[in-house]
Amino acid sequence: MKRSVKIFLMSLLCITTLNHCLSAQDADALISKLANKYGSVPNYKLNIVYEANNEDMGFKNVQEGNLVVKGDQYILKYGPNETWLNDGKVEYVGTKEEDHSQILYFCPGQNAEAIVDYGNILTFYTSGHTASMDGGIVKLVPNSEKPYTELHLTVDGDNLTKISAVDQMGTVYTYTLSGFSTSVGDPQFVINKREYAETIDERKGCK
């Protein structure tokens, strides 16, 4: 009897391990597919619906924006009052409110305000993460410290349509992507610094 139970438990463990391996293989294959599609596209534009939601803390924020990426430059506008920009030398975040406006400066790749890297939003997840499938969702856990503890990717065919990032406080940041196009025209990667009352310079080592 004990031998039968032991054999059953070992079989169950083997099945569980096999399913986990197959899940990881499926997820890695899908990540590779996305990397091959988007990794060779240096210039593109898309629409983003951004939502930050934390039910326990009682807040929700939804914004719609337009992102243009050209090489190592990008500009993202959430309406007329919020601009994210990398001009190739400096990253900026400019925000305007009724009673205050400010612009922040960061070294490229060191933007402390960013949950995801807007300049590489279609590919940033393709390395440095452990992948698995959770139903039809790709679940990614970072292998080093990130602003998030896990990512969830929604893929339709070979198109990435949604990225959800969860942080340590339980806040879910969702980026719904649409309107992908490689026709970007001639975008201007500039921001009018004089429009902002306060300047906060967070650059270290790249001035």
PDB file of C-alpha atoms in Angstrom:
ATOM      1  CA  MET A   1       0.000   0.000   0.000  1.00  0.00           C
ATOM      2  CA  LYS A   2       2.769   2.396   0.985  1.00  0.00           C
ATOM      3  CA  ARG A   3       4.635   1.536  -2.214  1.00  0.00           C
ATOM      4  CA  SER A   4       1.521   2.312  -4.293  1.00  0.00           C
ATOM      5  CA  VAL A   5       1.125   5.704  -2.577  1.00  0.00           C
ATOM      6  CA  LYS A   6       4.801   6.490  -3.150  1.00  0.00           C
ATOM      7  CA  ILE A   7       4.542   5.578  -6.827  1.00  0.00           C
ATOM      8  CA  PHE A   8       1.389   7.718  -7.160  1.00  0.00           C
ATOM      9  CA  LEU A   9       3.062  10.733  -5.535  1.00  0.00           C
ATOM     10  CA  MET A  10       6.151  10.341  -7.720  1.00  0.00           C
ATOM     11  CA  SER A  11       3.949  10.131 -10.815  1.00  0.00           C
ATOM     12  CA  LEU A  12       2.046  13.233  -9.735  1.00  0.00           C
ATOM     13  CA  LEU A  13       5.315  15.093  -9.208  1.00  0.00           C
ATOM     14  CA  CYS A  14       6.574  14.051 -12.631  1.00  0.00           C
ATOM     15  CA  ILE A  15       3.354  15.246 -14.275  1.00  0.00           C
ATOM     16  CA  THR A  16       3.479  18.568 -12.425  1.00  0.00           C
ATOM     17  CA  THR A  17       7.127  19.073 -13.370  1.00  0.00           C
ATOM     18  CA  LEU A  18       6.417  18.167 -16.995  1.00  0.00           C
ATOM     19  CA  ASN A  19       3.494  20.598 -17.170  1.00  0.00           C
ATOM     20  CA  HIS A  20       5.655  23.336 -15.689  1.00  0.00           C
ATOM     21  CA  CYS A  21       8.409  22.671 -18.247  1.00  0.00           C
ATOM     22  CA  LEU A  22       5.930  22.652 -21.128  1.00  0.00           C
ATOM     23  CA  SER A  23       4.408  25.909 -19.826  1.00  0.00           C
ATOM     24  CA  ALA A  24       7.833  27.546 -19.702  1.00  0.00           C
ATOM     25  CA  GLN A  25       8.663  26.262 -23.201  1.00  0.00           C
ATOM     26  CA  ASP A  26       5.398  27.630 -24.616  1.00  0.00           C
ATOM     27  CA  ALA A  27       5.992  30.990 -22.941  1.00  0.00           C
ATOM     28  CA  ASP A  28       9.615  31.190 -24.133  1.00  0.00           C
ATOM     29  CA  ALA A  29       8.528  30.346 -27.672  1.00  0.00           C
ATOM     30  CA  LEU A  30       5.942  33.126 -27.625  1.00  0.00           C
ATOM     31  CA  ILE A  31       8.443  35.612 -26.203  1.00  0.00           C
ATOM     32  CA  SER A  32      10.901  34.677 -28.956  1.00  0.00           C
ATOM     33  CA  LYS A  33       8.183  35.200 -31.537  1.00  0.00           C
ATOM     34  CA  LEU A  34       7.449  38.690 -30.226  1.00  0.00           C
ATOM     35  CA  ALA A  35      11.165  39.510 -30.003  1.00  0.00           C
ATOM     36  CA  ASN A  36      11.671  38.492 -33.636  1.00  0.00           C
ATOM     37  CA  LYS A  37       8.732  40.598 -34.768  1.00  0.00           C
ATOM     38  CA  TYR A  38       9.389  43.790 -32.823  1.00  0.00           C
ATOM     39  CA  GLY A  39      13.142  43.612 -32.270  1.00  0.00           C
ATOM     40  CA  SER A  40      13.902  44.435 -35.897  1.00  0.00           C
ATOM     41  CA  VAL A  41      11.578  47.468 -35.979  1.00  0.00           C
ATOM     42  CA  PRO A  42      13.497  50.609 -34.922  1.00  0.00           C
ATOM     43  CA  ASN A  43      10.721  53.084 -35.751  1.00  0.00           C
ATOM     44  CA  TYR A  44       7.038  52.790 -34.886  1.00  0.00           C
ATOM     45  CA  LYS A  45       4.051  54.489 -33.346  1.00  0.00           C
ATOM     46  CA  LEU A  46       1.107  53.186 -31.360  1.00  0.00           C
ATOM     47  CA  ASN A  47      -1.726  54.209 -29.083  1.00  0.00           C
ATOM     48  CA  ILE A  48      -1.626  53.484 -25.363  1.00  0.00           C
ATOM     49  CA  VAL A  49      -4.439  53.377 -22.830  1.00  0.00           C
ATOM     50  CA  TYR A  50      -2.735  53.553 -19.439  1.00  0.00           C
ATOM     51  CA  GLU A  51      -4.514  52.499 -16.267  1.00  0.00           C
ATOM     52  CA  ALA A  52      -3.144  52.436 -12.709  1.00  0.00           C
ATOM     53  CA  ASN A  53      -5.453  50.663 -10.292  1.00  0.00           C
ATOM     54  CA  ASN A  54      -5.196  49.738  -6.621  1.00  0.00           C
ATOM     55  CA  GLU A  55      -8.528  48.709  -5.156  1.00  0.00           C
ATOM     56  CA  ASP A  56      -7.201  48.389  -1.589  1.00  0.00           C
ATOM     57  CA  MET A  57      -5.848  51.950  -1.643  1.00  0.00           C
ATOM     58  CA  GLY A  58      -8.913  53.250  -3.450  1.00  0.00           C
ATOM     59  CA  PHE A  59      -7.435  54.900  -6.496  1.00  0.00           C
ATOM     60  CA  LYS A  60      -7.688  54.524 -10.240  1.00  0.00           C
ATOM     61  CA  ASN A  61      -6.138  56.605 -12.982  1.00  0.00           C
ATOM     62  CA  VAL A  62      -6.814  56.202 -16.705  1.00  0.00           C
ATOM     63  CA  GLN A  63      -5.102  58.119 -19.510  1.00  0.00           C
ATOM     64  CA  GLU A  64      -4.931  57.804 -23.272  1.00  0.00           C
ATOM     65  CA  GLY A  65      -1.716  58.570 -25.111  1.00  0.00           C
ATOM     66  CA  ASN A  66       0.214  58.391 -28.361  1.00  0.00           C
ATOM     67  CA  LEU A  67       3.757  57.022 -28.485  1.00  0.00           C
ATOM     68  CA  VAL A  68       6.307  57.506 -31.263  1.00  0.00           C
ATOM     69  CA  VAL A  69       9.654  55.686 -31.175  1.00  0.00           C
ATOM     70  CA  LYS A  70      12.523  56.383 -33.544  1.00  0.00           C
ATOM     71  CA  GLY A  71      15.767  54.591 -32.741  1.00  0.00           C
ATOM     72  CA  ASP A  72      16.769  55.529 -29.188  1.00  0.00           C
ATOM     73  CA  GLN A  73      14.368  58.485 -29.119  1.00  0.00           C
ATOM     74  CA  TYR A  74      10.721  58.486 -28.112  1.00  0.00           C
ATOM     75  CA  ILE A  75       7.938  60.894 -27.277  1.00  0.00           C
ATOM     76  CA  LEU A  76       4.725  59.967 -25.488  1.00  0.00           C
ATOM     77  CA  LYS A  77       1.922  62.440 -24.961  1.00  0.00           C
ATOM     78  CA  TYR A  78      -0.932  61.789 -22.574  1.00  0.00           C
ATOM     79  CA  GLY A  79      -3.142  64.633 -23.739  1.00  0.00           C
ATOM     80  CA  PRO A  80      -1.833  68.221 -23.582  1.00  0.00           C
ATOM     81  CA  ASN A  81      -0.641  68.105 -19.964  1.00  0.00           C
ATOM     82  CA  GLU A  82       1.766  65.158 -19.696  1.00  0.00           C
ATOM     83  CA  THR A  83       4.780  64.468 -21.900  1.00  0.00           C
ATOM     84  CA  TRP A  84       7.414  61.731 -21.659  1.00  0.00           C
ATOM     85  CA  LEU A  85      10.423  62.282 -23.894  1.00  0.00           C
ATOM     86  CA  ASN A  86      13.838  60.819 -24.645  1.00  0.00           C
ATOM     87  CA  ASP A  87      15.729  63.002 -27.107  1.00  0.00           C
ATOM     88  CA  GLY A  88      18.677  60.593 -27.185  1.00  0.00           C
ATOM     89  CA  LYS A  89      20.608  62.481 -24.506  1.00  0.00           C
ATOM     90  CA  VAL A  90      18.135  63.140 -21.688  1.00  0.00           C
ATOM     91  CA  GLU A  91      14.813  61.696 -20.574  1.00  0.00           C
ATOM     92  CA  TYR A  92      12.137  64.172 -19.517  1.00  0.00           C
ATOM     93  CA  VAL A  93       8.788  63.911 -17.784  1.00  0.00           C
ATOM     94  CA  GLY A  94       6.732  67.087 -17.974  1.00  0.00           C
ATOM     95  CA  THR A  95       3.415  67.462 -16.153  1.00  0.00           C
ATOM     96  CA  LYS A  96       0.998  70.354 -15.881  1.00  0.00           C
ATOM     97  CA  GLU A  97      -1.759  70.767 -13.309  1.00  0.00           C
ATOM     98  CA  GLU A  98      -4.062  73.670 -12.508  1.00  0.00           C
ATOM     99  CA  ASP A  99      -1.868  75.025  -9.722  1.00  0.00           C
ATOM    100  CA  HIS A 100       1.560  73.677 -10.619  1.00  0.00           C
ATOM    101  CA  SER A 101       3.784  72.392 -13.415  1.00  0.00           C
ATOM    102  CA  GLN A 102       7.111  70.610 -13.333  1.00  0.00           C
ATOM    103  CA  ILE A 103       9.672  68.959 -15.562  1.00  0.00           C
ATOM    104  CA  LEU A 104      12.015  66.182 -14.442  1.00  0.00           C
ATOM    105  CA  TYR A 105      15.360  65.311 -16.041  1.00  0.00           C
ATOM    106  CA  PHE A 106      16.857  61.796 -16.032  1.00  0.00           C
ATOM    107  CA  CYS A 107      19.793  60.066 -17.662  1.00  0.00           C
ATOM    108  CA  PRO A 108      18.557  57.728 -20.438  1.00  0.00           C
ATOM    109  CA  GLY A 109      17.506  54.418 -18.913  1.00  0.00           C
ATOM    110  CA  GLN A 110      17.401  55.846 -15.376  1.00  0.00           C
ATOM    111  CA  ASN A 111      13.887  57.286 -15.353  1.00  0.00           C
ATOM    112  CA  ALA A 112      12.691  56.607 -11.806  1.00  0.00           C
ATOM    113  CA  GLU A 113       9.134  57.596 -12.711  1.00  0.00           C
ATOM    114  CA  ALA A 114       8.753  54.822 -15.298  1.00  0.00           C
ATOM    115  CA  ILE A 115       7.227  51.424 -14.538  1.00  0.00           C
ATOM    116  CA  VAL A 116       8.040  50.167 -18.028  1.00  0.00           C
ATOM    117  CA  ASP A 117      10.548  51.462 -20.563  1.00  0.00           C
ATOM    118  CA  TYR A 118       8.489  53.404 -23.091  1.00  0.00           C
ATOM    119  CA  GLY A 119      11.382  53.512 -25.551  1.00  0.00           C
ATOM    120  CA  ASN A 120      11.414  49.699 -25.620  1.00  0.00           C
ATOM    121  CA  ILE A 121       7.849  48.958 -24.599  1.00  0.00           C
ATOM    122  CA  LEU A 122       7.487  46.205 -27.208  1.00  0.00           C
ATOM    123  CA  THR A 123      10.686  44.352 -26.287  1.00  0.00           C
ATOM    124  CA  PHE A 124      11.878  45.240 -22.750  1.00  0.00           C
ATOM    125  CA  TYR A 125      10.437  41.999 -21.343  1.00  0.00           C
ATOM    126  CA  THR A 126      12.296  39.683 -23.752  1.00  0.00           C
ATOM    127  CA  SER A 127      15.305  39.242 -21.462  1.00  0.00           C
ATOM    128  CA  GLY A 128      15.944  39.203 -17.725  1.00  0.00           C
ATOM    129  CA  HIS A 129      12.677  37.452 -16.860  1.00  0.00           C
ATOM    130  CA  THR A 130      11.471  33.929 -16.136  1.00  0.00           C
ATOM    131  CA  ALA A 131       8.436  33.108 -18.267  1.00  0.00           C
ATOM    132  CA  SER A 132       5.475  30.761 -17.862  1.00  0.00           C
ATOM    133  CA  MET A 133       1.933  30.458 -19.173  1.00  0.00           C
ATOM    134  CA  ASP A 134      -1.065  31.228 -16.972  1.00  0.00           C
ATOM    135  CA  GLY A 135      -4.000  30.185 -19.116  1.00  0.00           C
ATOM    136  CA  GLY A 136      -3.629  32.294 -22.244  1.00  0.00           C
ATOM    137  CA  ILE A 137      -1.500  34.932 -20.499  1.00  0.00           C
ATOM    138  CA  VAL A 138       2.283  35.043 -20.490  1.00  0.00           C
ATOM    139  CA  LYS A 139       3.493  35.565 -16.916  1.00  0.00           C
ATOM    140  CA  LEU A 140       6.965  37.024 -16.421  1.00  0.00           C
ATOM    141  CA  VAL A 141       8.883  37.335 -13.157  1.00  0.00           C
ATOM    142  CA  PRO A 142      11.972  39.597 -13.238  1.00  0.00           C
ATOM    143  CA  ASN A 143      15.327  38.043 -12.393  1.00  0.00           C
ATOM    144  CA  SER A 144      16.597  41.286 -10.831  1.00  0.00           C
ATOM    145  CA  GLU A 145      15.082  44.266  -9.046  1.00  0.00           C
ATOM    146  CA  LYS A 146      12.493  46.116 -11.126  1.00  0.00           C
ATOM    147  CA  PRO A 147       9.676  48.580 -10.378  1.00  0.00           C
ATOM    148  CA  TYR A 148       7.320  45.593 -10.704  1.00  0.00           C
ATOM    149  CA  THR A 149       7.213  42.101  -9.228  1.00  0.00           C
ATOM    150  CA  GLU A 150       5.589  40.448 -12.234  1.00  0.00           C
ATOM    151  CA  LEU A 151       4.329  41.138 -15.737  1.00  0.00           C
ATOM    152  CA  HIS A 152       1.344  39.728 -17.602  1.00  0.00           C
ATOM    153  CA  LEU A 153       1.333  39.880 -21.411  1.00  0.00           C
ATOM    154  CA  THR A 154      -1.750  39.482 -23.567  1.00  0.00           C
ATOM    155  CA  VAL A 155      -1.002  38.373 -27.112  1.00  0.00           C
ATOM    156  CA  ASP A 156      -3.436  38.171 -30.028  1.00  0.00           C
ATOM    157  CA  GLY A 157      -1.891  36.068 -32.788  1.00  0.00           C
ATOM    158  CA  ASP A 158       1.576  37.584 -33.109  1.00  0.00           C
ATOM    159  CA  ASN A 159       0.502  40.995 -31.768  1.00  0.00           C
ATOM    160  CA  LEU A 160       1.216  42.230 -28.254  1.00  0.00           C
ATOM    161  CA  THR A 161      -1.999  43.927 -27.144  1.00  0.00           C
ATOM    162  CA  LYS A 162      -1.652  44.430 -23.396  1.00  0.00           C
ATOM    163  CA  ILE A 163       1.029  44.650 -20.707  1.00  0.00           C
ATOM    164  CA  SER A 164       0.111  44.532 -17.026  1.00  0.00           C
ATOM    165  CA  ALA A 165       2.729  45.198 -14.350  1.00  0.00           C
ATOM    166  CA  VAL A 166       2.117  44.535 -10.652  1.00  0.00           C
ATOM    167  CA  ASP A 167       4.207  46.275  -7.987  1.00  0.00           C
ATOM    168  CA  GLN A 168       4.894  45.407  -4.347  1.00  0.00           C
ATOM    169  CA  MET A 169       1.948  47.523  -3.153  1.00  0.00           C
ATOM    170  CA  GLY A 170      -0.456  45.555  -5.321  1.00  0.00           C
ATOM    171  CA  THR A 171      -0.972  48.377  -7.816  1.00  0.00           C
ATOM    172  CA  VAL A 172      -1.666  47.096 -11.315  1.00  0.00           C
ATOM    173  CA  TYR A 173      -0.380  49.215 -14.200  1.00  0.00           C
ATOM    174  CA  THR A 174      -2.017  48.240 -17.468  1.00  0.00           C
ATOM    175  CA  TYR A 175      -0.917  49.388 -20.917  1.00  0.00           C
ATOM    176  CA  THR A 176      -3.382  48.517 -23.661  1.00  0.00           C
ATOM    177  CA  LEU A 177      -1.707  48.839 -27.061  1.00  0.00           C
ATOM    178  CA  SER A 178      -3.334  49.470 -30.436  1.00  0.00           C
ATOM    179  CA  GLY A 179      -2.756  51.137 -33.791  1.00  0.00           C
ATOM    180  CA  PHE A 180       0.777  49.803 -34.272  1.00  0.00           C
ATOM    181  CA  SER A 181       2.392  51.294 -37.386  1.00  0.00           C
ATOM    182  CA  THR A 182       5.929  51.625 -38.732  1.00  0.00           C
ATOM    183  CA  SER A 183       5.022  54.829 -40.581  1.00  0.00           C
ATOM    184  CA  VAL A 184       6.124  57.540 -38.129  1.00  0.00           C
ATOM    185  CA  GLY A 185       6.675  60.527 -40.415  1.00  0.00           C
ATOM    186  CA  ASP A 186       9.044  63.191 -39.055  1.00  0.00           C
ATOM    187  CA  PRO A 187       8.366  63.483 -35.304  1.00  0.00           C
ATOM    188  CA  GLN A 188       9.905  66.283 -33.231  1.00  0.00           C
ATOM    189  CA  PHE A 189      11.566  65.000 -30.079  1.00  0.00           C
ATOM    190  CA  VAL A 190      11.462  68.278 -28.187  1.00  0.00           C
ATOM    191  CA  ILE A 191       9.831  69.690 -25.087  1.00  0.00           C
ATOM    192  CA  ASN A 192       9.419  73.379 -24.208  1.00  0.00           C
ATOM    193  CA  LYS A 193      11.145  73.638 -20.836  1.00  0.00           C
ATOM    194  CA  ARG A 194       9.928  77.217 -20.330  1.00  0.00           C
ATOM    195  CA  GLU A 195       6.359  75.964 -19.965  1.00  0.00           C
ATOM    196  CA  TYR A 196       7.173  74.428 -16.570  1.00  0.00           C
ATOM    197  CA  ALA A 197       7.428  76.362 -13.311  1.00  0.00           C
ATOM    198  CA  GLU A 198       9.616  73.838 -11.470  1.00  0.00           C
ATOM    199  CA  THR A 199      12.660  71.920 -12.708  1.00  0.00           C
ATOM    200  CA  ILE A 200      13.884  68.774 -10.946  1.00  0.00           C
ATOM    201  CA  ASP A 201      17.180  67.418 -12.244  1.00  0.00           C
ATOM    202  CA  GLU A 202      17.754  63.761 -11.296  1.00  0.00           C
ATOM    203  CA  ARG A 203      20.669  63.175 -13.662  1.00  0.00           C
ATOM    204  CA  LYS A 204      23.720  61.476 -12.211  1.00  0.00           C
ATOM    205  CA  GLY A 205      26.807  60.907 -14.305  1.00  0.00           C
ATOM    206  CA  CYS A 206      25.434  61.853 -17.721  1.00  0.00           C
ATOM    207  CA  LYS A 207      25.403  65.672 -17.726  1.00  0.00           C
TER     208      LYS A 207
END
